[in-house]
Coordinates of C-alpha atoms in Angstrom, one line a residue:
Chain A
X1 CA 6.6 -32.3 -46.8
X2 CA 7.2 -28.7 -45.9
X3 CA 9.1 -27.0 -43.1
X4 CA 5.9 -27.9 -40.7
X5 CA 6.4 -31.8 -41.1
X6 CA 2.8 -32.4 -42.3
X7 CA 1.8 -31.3 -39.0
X8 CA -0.9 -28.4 -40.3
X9 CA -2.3 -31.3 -42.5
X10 CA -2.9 -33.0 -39.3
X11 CA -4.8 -30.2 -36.9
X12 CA -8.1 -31.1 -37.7
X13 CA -7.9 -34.5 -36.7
X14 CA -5.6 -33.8 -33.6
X15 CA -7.6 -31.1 -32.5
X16 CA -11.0 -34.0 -32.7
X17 CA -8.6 -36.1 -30.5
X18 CA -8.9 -38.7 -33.7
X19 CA -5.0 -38.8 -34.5
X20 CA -3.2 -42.1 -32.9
X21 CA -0.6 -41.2 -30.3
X22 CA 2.8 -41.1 -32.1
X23 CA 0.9 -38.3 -34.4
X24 CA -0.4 -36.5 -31.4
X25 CA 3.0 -36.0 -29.9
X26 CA 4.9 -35.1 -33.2
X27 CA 1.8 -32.3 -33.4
X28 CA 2.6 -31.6 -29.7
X29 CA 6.4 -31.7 -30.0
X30 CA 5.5 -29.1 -33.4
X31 CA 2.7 -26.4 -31.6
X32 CA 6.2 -26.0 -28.9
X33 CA 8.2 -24.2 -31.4
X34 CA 5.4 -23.1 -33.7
X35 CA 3.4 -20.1 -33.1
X36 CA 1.4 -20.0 -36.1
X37 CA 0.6 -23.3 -36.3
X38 CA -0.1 -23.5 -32.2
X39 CA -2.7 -20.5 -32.8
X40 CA -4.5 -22.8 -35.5
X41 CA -4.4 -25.5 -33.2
X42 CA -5.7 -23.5 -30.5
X43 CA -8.7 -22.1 -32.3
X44 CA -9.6 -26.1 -33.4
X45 CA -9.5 -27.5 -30.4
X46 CA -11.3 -24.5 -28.4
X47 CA -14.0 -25.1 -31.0
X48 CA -14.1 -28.8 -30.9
X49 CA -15.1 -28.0 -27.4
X50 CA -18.1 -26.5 -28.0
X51 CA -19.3 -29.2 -30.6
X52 CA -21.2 -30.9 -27.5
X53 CA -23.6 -28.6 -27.6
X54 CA -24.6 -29.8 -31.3
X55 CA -27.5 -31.8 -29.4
X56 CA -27.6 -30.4 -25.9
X57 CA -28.8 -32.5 -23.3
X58 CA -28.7 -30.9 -19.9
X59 CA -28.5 -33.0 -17.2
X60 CA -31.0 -34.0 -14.6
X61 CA -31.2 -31.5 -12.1
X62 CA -31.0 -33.7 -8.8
X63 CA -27.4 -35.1 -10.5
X64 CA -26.1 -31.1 -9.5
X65 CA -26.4 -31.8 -5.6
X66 CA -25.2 -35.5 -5.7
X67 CA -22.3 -35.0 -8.0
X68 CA -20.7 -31.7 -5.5
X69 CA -21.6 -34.1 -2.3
X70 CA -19.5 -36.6 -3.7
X71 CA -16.7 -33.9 -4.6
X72 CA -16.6 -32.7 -1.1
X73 CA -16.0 -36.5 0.6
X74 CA -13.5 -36.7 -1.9
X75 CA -11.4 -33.2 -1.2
X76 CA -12.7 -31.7 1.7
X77 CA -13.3 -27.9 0.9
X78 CA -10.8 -25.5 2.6
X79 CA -13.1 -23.2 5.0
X80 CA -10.6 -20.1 3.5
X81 CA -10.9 -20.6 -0.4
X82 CA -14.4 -19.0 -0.3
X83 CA -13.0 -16.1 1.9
X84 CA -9.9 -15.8 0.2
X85 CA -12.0 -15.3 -3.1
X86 CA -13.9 -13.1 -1.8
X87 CA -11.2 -10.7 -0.6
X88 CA -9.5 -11.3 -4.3
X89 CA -13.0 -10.1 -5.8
X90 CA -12.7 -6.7 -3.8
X91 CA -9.0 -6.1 -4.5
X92 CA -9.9 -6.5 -8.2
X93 CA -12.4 -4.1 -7.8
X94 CA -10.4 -1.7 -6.2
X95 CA -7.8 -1.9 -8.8
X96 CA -9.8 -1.4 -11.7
X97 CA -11.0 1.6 -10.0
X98 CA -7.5 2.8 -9.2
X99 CA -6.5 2.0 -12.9
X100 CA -9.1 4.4 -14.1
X101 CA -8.0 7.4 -12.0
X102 CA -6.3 10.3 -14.0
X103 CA -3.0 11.9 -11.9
X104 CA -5.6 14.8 -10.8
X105 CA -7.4 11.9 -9.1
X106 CA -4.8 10.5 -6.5
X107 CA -4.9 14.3 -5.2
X108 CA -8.5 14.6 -4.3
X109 CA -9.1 15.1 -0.4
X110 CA -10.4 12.0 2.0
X111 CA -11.7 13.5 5.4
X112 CA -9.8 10.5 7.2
X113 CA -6.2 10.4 4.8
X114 CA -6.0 14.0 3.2
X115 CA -5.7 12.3 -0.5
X116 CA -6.6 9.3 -2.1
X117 CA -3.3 8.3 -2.7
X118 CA -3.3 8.3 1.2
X119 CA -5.9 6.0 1.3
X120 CA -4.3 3.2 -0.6
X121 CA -0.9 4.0 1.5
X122 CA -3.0 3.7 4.7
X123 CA -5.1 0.2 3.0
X124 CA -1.1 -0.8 2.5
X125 CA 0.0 -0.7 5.6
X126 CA -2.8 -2.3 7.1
X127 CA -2.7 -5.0 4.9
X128 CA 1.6 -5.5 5.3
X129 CA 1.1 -5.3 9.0
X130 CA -1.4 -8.5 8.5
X131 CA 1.2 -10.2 6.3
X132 CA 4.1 -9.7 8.4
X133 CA 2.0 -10.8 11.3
X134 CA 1.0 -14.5 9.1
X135 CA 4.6 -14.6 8.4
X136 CA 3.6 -14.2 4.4
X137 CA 6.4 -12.9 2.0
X138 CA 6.8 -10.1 0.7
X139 CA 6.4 -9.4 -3.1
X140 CA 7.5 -6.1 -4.6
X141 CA 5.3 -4.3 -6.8
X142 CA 6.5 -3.1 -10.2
X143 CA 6.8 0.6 -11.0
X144 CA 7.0 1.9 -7.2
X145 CA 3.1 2.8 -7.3
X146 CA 1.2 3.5 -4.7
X147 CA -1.4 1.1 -6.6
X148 CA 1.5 -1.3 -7.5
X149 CA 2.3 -1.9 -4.0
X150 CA -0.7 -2.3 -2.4
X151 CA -2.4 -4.6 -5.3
X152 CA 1.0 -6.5 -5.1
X153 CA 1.3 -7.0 -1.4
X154 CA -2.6 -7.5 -1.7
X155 CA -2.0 -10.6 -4.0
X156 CA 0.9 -12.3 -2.3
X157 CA -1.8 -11.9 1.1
X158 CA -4.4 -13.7 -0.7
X159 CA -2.8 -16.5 -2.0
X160 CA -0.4 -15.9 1.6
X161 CA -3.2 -16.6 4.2
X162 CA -5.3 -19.1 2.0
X163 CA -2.7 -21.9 3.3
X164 CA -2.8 -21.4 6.4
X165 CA -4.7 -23.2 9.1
X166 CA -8.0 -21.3 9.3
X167 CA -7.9 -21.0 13.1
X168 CA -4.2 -20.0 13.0
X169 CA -4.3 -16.7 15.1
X170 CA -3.2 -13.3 13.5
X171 CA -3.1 -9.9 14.4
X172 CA -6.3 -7.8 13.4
X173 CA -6.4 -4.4 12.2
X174 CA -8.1 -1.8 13.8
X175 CA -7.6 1.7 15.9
X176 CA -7.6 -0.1 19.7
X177 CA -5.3 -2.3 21.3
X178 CA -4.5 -5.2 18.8
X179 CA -6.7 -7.9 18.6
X180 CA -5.8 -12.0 18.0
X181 CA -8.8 -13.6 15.8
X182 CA -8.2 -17.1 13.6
X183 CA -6.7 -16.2 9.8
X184 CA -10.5 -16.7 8.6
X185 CA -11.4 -13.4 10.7
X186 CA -8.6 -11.7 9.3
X187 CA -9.6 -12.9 5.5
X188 CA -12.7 -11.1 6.2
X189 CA -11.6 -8.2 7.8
X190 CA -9.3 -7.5 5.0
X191 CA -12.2 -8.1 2.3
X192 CA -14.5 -5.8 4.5
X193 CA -11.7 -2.6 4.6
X194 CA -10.9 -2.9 1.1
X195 CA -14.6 -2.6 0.2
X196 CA -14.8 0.2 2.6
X197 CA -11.6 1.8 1.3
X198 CA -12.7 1.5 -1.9
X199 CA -16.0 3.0 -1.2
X200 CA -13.4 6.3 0.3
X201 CA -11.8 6.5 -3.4
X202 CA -15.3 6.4 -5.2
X203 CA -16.8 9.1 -2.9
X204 CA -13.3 11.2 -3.2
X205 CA -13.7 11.1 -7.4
X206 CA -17.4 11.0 -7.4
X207 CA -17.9 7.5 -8.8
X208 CA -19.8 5.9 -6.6
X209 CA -20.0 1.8 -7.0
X210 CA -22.4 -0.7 -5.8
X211 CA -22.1 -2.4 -2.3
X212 CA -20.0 -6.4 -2.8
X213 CA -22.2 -9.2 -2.6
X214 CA -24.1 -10.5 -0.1
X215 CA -22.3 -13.4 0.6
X216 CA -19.4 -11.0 1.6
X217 CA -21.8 -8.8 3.6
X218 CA -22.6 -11.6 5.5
X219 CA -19.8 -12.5 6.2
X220 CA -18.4 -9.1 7.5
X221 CA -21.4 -8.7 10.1
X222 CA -21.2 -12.2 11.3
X223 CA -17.4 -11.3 12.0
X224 CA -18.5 -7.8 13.6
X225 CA -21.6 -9.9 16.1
X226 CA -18.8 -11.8 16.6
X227 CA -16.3 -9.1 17.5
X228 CA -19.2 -7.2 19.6
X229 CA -19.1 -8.6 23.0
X230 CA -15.4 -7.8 23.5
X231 CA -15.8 -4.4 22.1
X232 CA -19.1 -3.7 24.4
X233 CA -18.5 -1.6 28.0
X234 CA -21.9 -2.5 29.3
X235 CA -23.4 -5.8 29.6
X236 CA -26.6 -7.4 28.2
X237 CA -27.6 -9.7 25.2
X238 CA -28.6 -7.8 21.9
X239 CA -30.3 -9.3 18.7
X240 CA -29.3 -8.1 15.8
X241 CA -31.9 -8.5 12.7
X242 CA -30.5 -7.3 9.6
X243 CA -32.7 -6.7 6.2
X244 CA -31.5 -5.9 2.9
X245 CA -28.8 -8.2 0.9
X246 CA -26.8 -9.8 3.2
X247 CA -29.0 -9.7 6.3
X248 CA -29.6 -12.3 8.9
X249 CA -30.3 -12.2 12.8
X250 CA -27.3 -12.6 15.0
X251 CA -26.8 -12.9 19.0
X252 CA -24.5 -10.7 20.4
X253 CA -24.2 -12.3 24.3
X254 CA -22.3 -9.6 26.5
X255 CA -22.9 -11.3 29.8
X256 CA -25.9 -11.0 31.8
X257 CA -28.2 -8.2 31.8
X258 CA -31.2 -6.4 29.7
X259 CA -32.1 -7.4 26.3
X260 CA -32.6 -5.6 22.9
X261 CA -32.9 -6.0 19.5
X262 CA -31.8 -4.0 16.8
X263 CA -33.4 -4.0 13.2
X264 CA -31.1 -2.3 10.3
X265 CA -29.8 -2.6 7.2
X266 CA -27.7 -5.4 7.0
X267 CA -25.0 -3.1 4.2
X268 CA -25.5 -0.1 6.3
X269 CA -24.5 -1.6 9.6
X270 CA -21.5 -2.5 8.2
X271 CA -20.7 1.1 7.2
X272 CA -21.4 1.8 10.4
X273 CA -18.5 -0.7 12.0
X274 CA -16.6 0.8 9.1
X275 CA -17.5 4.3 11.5
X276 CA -18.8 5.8 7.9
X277 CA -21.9 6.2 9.6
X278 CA -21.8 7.8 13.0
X279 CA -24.2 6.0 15.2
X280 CA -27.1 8.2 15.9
X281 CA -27.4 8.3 11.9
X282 CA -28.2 5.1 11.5
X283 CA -31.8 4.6 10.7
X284 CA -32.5 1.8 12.6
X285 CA -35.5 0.4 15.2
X286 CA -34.7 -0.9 18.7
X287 CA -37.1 -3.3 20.7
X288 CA -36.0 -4.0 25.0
X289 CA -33.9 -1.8 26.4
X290 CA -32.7 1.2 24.1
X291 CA -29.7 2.6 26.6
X292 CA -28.3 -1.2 25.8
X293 CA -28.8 -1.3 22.0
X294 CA -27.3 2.5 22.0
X295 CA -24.0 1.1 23.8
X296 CA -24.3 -1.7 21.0
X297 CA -24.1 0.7 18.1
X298 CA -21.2 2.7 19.6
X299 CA -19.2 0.3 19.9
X300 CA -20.2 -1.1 17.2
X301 CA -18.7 1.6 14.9
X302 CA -15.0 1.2 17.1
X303 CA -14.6 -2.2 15.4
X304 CA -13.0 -0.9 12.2
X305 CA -9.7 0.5 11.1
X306 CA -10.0 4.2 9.7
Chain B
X1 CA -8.6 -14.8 -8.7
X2 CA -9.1 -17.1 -11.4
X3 CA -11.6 -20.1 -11.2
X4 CA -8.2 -22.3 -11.0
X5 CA -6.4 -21.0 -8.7
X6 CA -9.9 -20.6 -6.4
X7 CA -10.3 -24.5 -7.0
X8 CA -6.6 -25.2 -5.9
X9 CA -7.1 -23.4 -3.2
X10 CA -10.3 -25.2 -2.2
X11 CA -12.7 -22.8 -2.7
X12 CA -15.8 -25.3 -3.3
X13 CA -17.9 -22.2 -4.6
X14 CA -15.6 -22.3 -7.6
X15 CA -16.6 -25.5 -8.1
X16 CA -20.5 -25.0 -8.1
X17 CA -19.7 -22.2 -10.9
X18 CA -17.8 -24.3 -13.2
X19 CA -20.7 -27.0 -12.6
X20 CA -23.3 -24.8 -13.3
X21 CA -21.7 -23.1 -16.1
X22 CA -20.3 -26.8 -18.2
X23 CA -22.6 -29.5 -16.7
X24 CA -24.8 -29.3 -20.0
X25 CA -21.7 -29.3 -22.0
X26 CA -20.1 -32.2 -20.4
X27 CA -23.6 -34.3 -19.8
X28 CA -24.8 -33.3 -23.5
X29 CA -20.9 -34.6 -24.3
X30 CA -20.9 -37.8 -22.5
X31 CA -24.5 -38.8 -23.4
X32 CA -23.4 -38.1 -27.4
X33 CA -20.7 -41.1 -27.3
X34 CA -22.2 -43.1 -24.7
X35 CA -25.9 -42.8 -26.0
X36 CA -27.0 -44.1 -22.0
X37 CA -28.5 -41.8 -19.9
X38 CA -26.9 -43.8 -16.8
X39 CA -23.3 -43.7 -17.8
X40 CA -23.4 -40.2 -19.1
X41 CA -24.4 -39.2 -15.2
X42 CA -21.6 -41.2 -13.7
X43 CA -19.0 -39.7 -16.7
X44 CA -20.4 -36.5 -15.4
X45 CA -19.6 -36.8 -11.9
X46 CA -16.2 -38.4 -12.4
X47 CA -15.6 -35.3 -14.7
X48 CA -16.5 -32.9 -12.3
X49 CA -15.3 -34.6 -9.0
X50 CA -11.3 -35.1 -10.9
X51 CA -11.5 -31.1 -11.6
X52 CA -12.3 -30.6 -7.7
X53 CA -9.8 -33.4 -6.7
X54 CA -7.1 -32.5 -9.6
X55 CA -7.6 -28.5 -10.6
X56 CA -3.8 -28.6 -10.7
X57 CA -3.8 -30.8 -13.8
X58 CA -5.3 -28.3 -16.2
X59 CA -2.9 -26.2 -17.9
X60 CA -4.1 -23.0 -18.4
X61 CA -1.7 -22.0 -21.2
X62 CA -3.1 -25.1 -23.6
X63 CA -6.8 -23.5 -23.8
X64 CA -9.9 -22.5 -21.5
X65 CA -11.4 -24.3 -18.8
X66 CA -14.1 -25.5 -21.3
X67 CA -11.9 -26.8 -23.8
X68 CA -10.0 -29.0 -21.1
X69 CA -13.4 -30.3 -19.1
X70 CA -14.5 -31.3 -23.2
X71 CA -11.5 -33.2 -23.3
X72 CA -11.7 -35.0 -20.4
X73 CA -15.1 -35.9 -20.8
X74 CA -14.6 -37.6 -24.1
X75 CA -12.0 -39.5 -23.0
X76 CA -13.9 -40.5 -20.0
X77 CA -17.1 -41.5 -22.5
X78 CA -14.5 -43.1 -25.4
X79 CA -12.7 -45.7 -21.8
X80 CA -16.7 -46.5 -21.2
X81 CA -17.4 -47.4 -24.9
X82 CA -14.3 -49.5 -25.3
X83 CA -14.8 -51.1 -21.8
X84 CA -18.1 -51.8 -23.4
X85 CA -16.9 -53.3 -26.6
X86 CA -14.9 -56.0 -24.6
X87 CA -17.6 -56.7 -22.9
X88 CA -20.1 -57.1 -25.7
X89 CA -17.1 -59.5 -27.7
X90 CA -17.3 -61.7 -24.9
X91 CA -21.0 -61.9 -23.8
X92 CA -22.4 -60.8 -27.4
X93 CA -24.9 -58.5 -25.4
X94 CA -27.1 -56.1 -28.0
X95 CA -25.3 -53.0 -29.2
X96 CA -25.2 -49.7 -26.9
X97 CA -28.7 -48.0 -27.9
X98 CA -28.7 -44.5 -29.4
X99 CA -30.3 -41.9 -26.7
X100 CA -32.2 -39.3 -28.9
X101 CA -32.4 -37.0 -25.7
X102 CA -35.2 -34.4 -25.4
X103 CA -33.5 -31.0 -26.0
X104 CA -33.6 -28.4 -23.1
X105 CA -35.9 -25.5 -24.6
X106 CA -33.6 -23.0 -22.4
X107 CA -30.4 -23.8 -24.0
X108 CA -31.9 -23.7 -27.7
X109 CA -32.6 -20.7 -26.7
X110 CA -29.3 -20.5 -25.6
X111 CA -27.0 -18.6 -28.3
X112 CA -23.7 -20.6 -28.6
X113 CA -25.7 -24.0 -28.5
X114 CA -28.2 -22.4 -31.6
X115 CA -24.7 -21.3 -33.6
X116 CA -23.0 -24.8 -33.0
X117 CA -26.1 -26.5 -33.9
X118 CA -26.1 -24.5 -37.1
X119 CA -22.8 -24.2 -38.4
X120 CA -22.9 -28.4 -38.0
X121 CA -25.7 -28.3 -39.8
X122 CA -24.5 -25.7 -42.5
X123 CA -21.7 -28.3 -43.1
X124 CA -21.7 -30.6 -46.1
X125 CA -23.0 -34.1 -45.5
X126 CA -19.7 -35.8 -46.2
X127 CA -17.5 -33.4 -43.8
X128 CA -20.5 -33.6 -41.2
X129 CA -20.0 -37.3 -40.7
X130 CA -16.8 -37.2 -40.7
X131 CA -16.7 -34.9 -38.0
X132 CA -19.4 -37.3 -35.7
X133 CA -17.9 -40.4 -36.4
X134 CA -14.0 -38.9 -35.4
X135 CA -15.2 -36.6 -32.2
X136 CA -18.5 -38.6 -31.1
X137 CA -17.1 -41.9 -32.3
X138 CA -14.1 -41.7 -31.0
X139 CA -12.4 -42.6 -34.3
X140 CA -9.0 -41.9 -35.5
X141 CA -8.9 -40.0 -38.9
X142 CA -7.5 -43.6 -40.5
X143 CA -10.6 -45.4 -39.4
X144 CA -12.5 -42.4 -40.6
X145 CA -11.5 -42.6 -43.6
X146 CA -11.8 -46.6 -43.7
X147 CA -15.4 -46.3 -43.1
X148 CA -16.1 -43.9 -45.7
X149 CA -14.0 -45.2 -47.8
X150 CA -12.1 -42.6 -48.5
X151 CA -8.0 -42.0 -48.5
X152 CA -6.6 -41.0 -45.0
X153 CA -5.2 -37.8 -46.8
X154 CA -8.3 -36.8 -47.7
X155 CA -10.6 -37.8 -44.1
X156 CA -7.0 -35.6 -42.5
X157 CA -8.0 -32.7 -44.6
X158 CA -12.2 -33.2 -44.6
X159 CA -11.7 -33.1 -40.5
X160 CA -9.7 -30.1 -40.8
X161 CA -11.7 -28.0 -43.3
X162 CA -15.0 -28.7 -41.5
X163 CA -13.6 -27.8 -38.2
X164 CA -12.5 -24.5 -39.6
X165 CA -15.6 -23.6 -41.6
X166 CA -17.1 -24.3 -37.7
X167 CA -14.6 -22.0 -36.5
X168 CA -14.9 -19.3 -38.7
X169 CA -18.8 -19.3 -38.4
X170 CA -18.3 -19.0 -34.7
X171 CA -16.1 -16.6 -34.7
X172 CA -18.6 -14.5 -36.7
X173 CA -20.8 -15.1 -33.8
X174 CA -18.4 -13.5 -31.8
X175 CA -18.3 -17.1 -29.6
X176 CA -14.9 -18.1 -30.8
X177 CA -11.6 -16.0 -30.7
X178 CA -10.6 -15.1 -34.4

């Protein structure tokens, strides 16, 4: 026997699952100490994975809906994962944005921050305000960055605020008074101002980038309906129909009074909450009672955060 | 965020993904050993509801997502054969019939499942059944070799050889890492 105890003799078979126990864990016990055997191993076994698909047999397609009912009476899904995820999605795409800036970059002027590199300080301290607020830790960022410390305080939020009670109430950003909504509000919020934020750096280098996915626009202008009637200085009950990915009709009930309804792009409303389009320069079409939906749209584009 | 961390956290999207994305594997896995349509369904389920109910027991660090759901499937499929075998000992019911299922015209088109199908087939005869009867018979290398007759050394190393000549022709397809 050599110095590897038989064990490379033995991959093949371990890696089929067709060694008998003892062998498995002296193979185990080996791969622990041994890279070069542990990357054969590794190889073997990824590619005895795949050997199902030497006859592949998909399955029914009612078994899809039947098998994830069953998963969700077994583990109740947590309301935030999806949210959480969603915000993770943009701070990734953020980052690998930031990562491909030269140093010439970070200087470029922002209208709102003077540089990009003010941007992600101002996106920062948004986001640290939050996590103080949830009470989640704070995790320093290697290299003293302005990237490193906002994708690290970033990541500590996210997996921070996904274990906490969704209607737990935090402190919102924005530029008014501070504002109380559940953690799930605030999961969005942050998802919807890094997008936005992001959207800043692209325009600042020239890069532009695609809008997020629908489920996330969604999700920001059912939080912004939502945010609407508190926001609103006149009173009334709006409809808002929104088109495009994303879109969907929502009620926005400000107490009694006129009605209207508002047809827009659903990702182009929610530049304008973002107040990167001003009000009167969002193509839109109103139906009822235009001074109303006007008052809707203005304060409309109050509800973000710079 | 990784698809782990997103099913830990209870993200039940995540879950729909990795369904959508391995259900063929796993079913087309299950139904191999089994050869019953029935079982392979419930093997499929219980594979897929344990990853939702347990994400925390797969170890990232000892392979992919893929590798691990293959592994837990097989066992799954090998329990339900032996559960099978004491029954049929005791009741002497017929033995399990083989399922030759229909194959899905989307996934032959389907690269990886057109190179695995292949490089299985590119394999000589006696390392070919070797590999069936070890991974989709759920035998040990010993009894391998028993039923072909052959010395263990030899059904260790046959097992080992065929599994890298599938490697290596996988990795030429670019599906496996070199």
């Amino acid at each position: 026997m050599d110095s590897h105890g038989g064990v490379p003799d033995l991959l093949g078979a371990w890696a089929l699952g067709a060694c008998d126990d003892d062998e498995s864990a002296r193979v185990e016990a080996h791969l622990t100490g041994c890279a070069t055997c542990a990357a054969e191993a590794n190889r073997l076994r990824v590619t005895a994975g795949w050997l199902a698909l030497d006859g592949a047999v998909p399955p029914p397609v009612t078994l899809r809906d039947g098998v994830l009912a069953v998963a969700r009476t077994r583990r109740a899904p947590n309301p935030l994962g999806a949210l959480a995820a969603a915000y993770a999605a943009q701070v990734a795409r953020l980052d690998g944005v930031l990562r491909a800036l030269s140093a010439a970059d970070w200087h470029r002027p922002d209208p709102r921050h003077a540089t990009v590199d003010g941007i992600i300080a101002h996106l920062a301290a948004n986001d640290a305000r939050l996590a103080e607020d949830a009470g989640v830790p704070a995790r320093p960022g290697t290299g003293g960055t302005a990237r490193a410390t906002w994708r690290a305080q970033a990541d500590a939020l996210v997996a921070g605020l996904v274990i906490l009670a969704p209607d737990r109430p935090v402190r919102l950003a924005g530029r008014g008074a501070p504002q109380r909504a559940p953690v799930r509000d605030a999961l969005v919020q942050r998802a919807f101002e890094t997008w936005i934020h992001l959207d800043d750096v692209t325009v600042a280098v020239g890069r532009p980038l695609p809008p997020p996915p629908t489920g996330h626009i969604r999700h920001i202008a059912d939080l912004a309906a939502r945010l609407l009637p508190r926001a609103m200085v006149t009173t009334g009950t709006v409809h808002l129909v929104l088109h495009g990915p994303g879109g969907g009709e929502w009620t926005v009930d400000a107490g009694a009074g006129p009605e209207a309804t508002i047809f827009a792009d659903a990702v182009a409303f929610c530049r304008l909450v973002a107040n990167r389009i001003a009000p009167d320069a969002l193509r839109h079409t109103v139906h009822g009672d235009r001074p109303l939906a006007a008052a809707t749209l203005r304060a409309a584009a109050t509800l973000g955060c710079d | 965020m990784r698809l782990r961390d997103r099913l830990v956290a209870g993200d039940d999207t995540a879950l729909t993904e990795v369904y959508d994305r391995w259900a063929t594997l796993v079913h087309s896995l299950a139904l191999r050993i089994v050869g019953d349509r029935g079982a392979a369904e419930d093997i499929t389920q219980d594979v897929f509801v344990h990853v939702w109910e347990r994400p925390e027991s797969y170890d990232p660090a000892r392979g992919p997502l893929r590798a691990w759901l293959s592994v837990v499937a097989r066992s799954r499929a090998l329990d339900w054969l032996r559960r099978g075998r004491v029954r049929a000992r005791y009741q002497a019911i017929s033995p399990p019939v083989t399922v030759e299922g229909p194959v899905d015209e989307a996934l032959m088109s389907d690269i990886v499942a057109k190179a695995v199908r292949s490089a299985v087939a590119d394999l000589p005869e006696p390392q070919r059944k070797a590999i069936r009867l070890a991974y989709f018979g759920g035998h040990t290398y010993r009894e391998v070799a028993r039923q072909l007759g052959i010395p263990e050394g030899t059904a260790k190393s046959r097992l080992r050889v065929a599994l890298r000549t599938i490697a290596d022709r996988l990795t030429a397809d670019g599906i496996v890492d070199q």
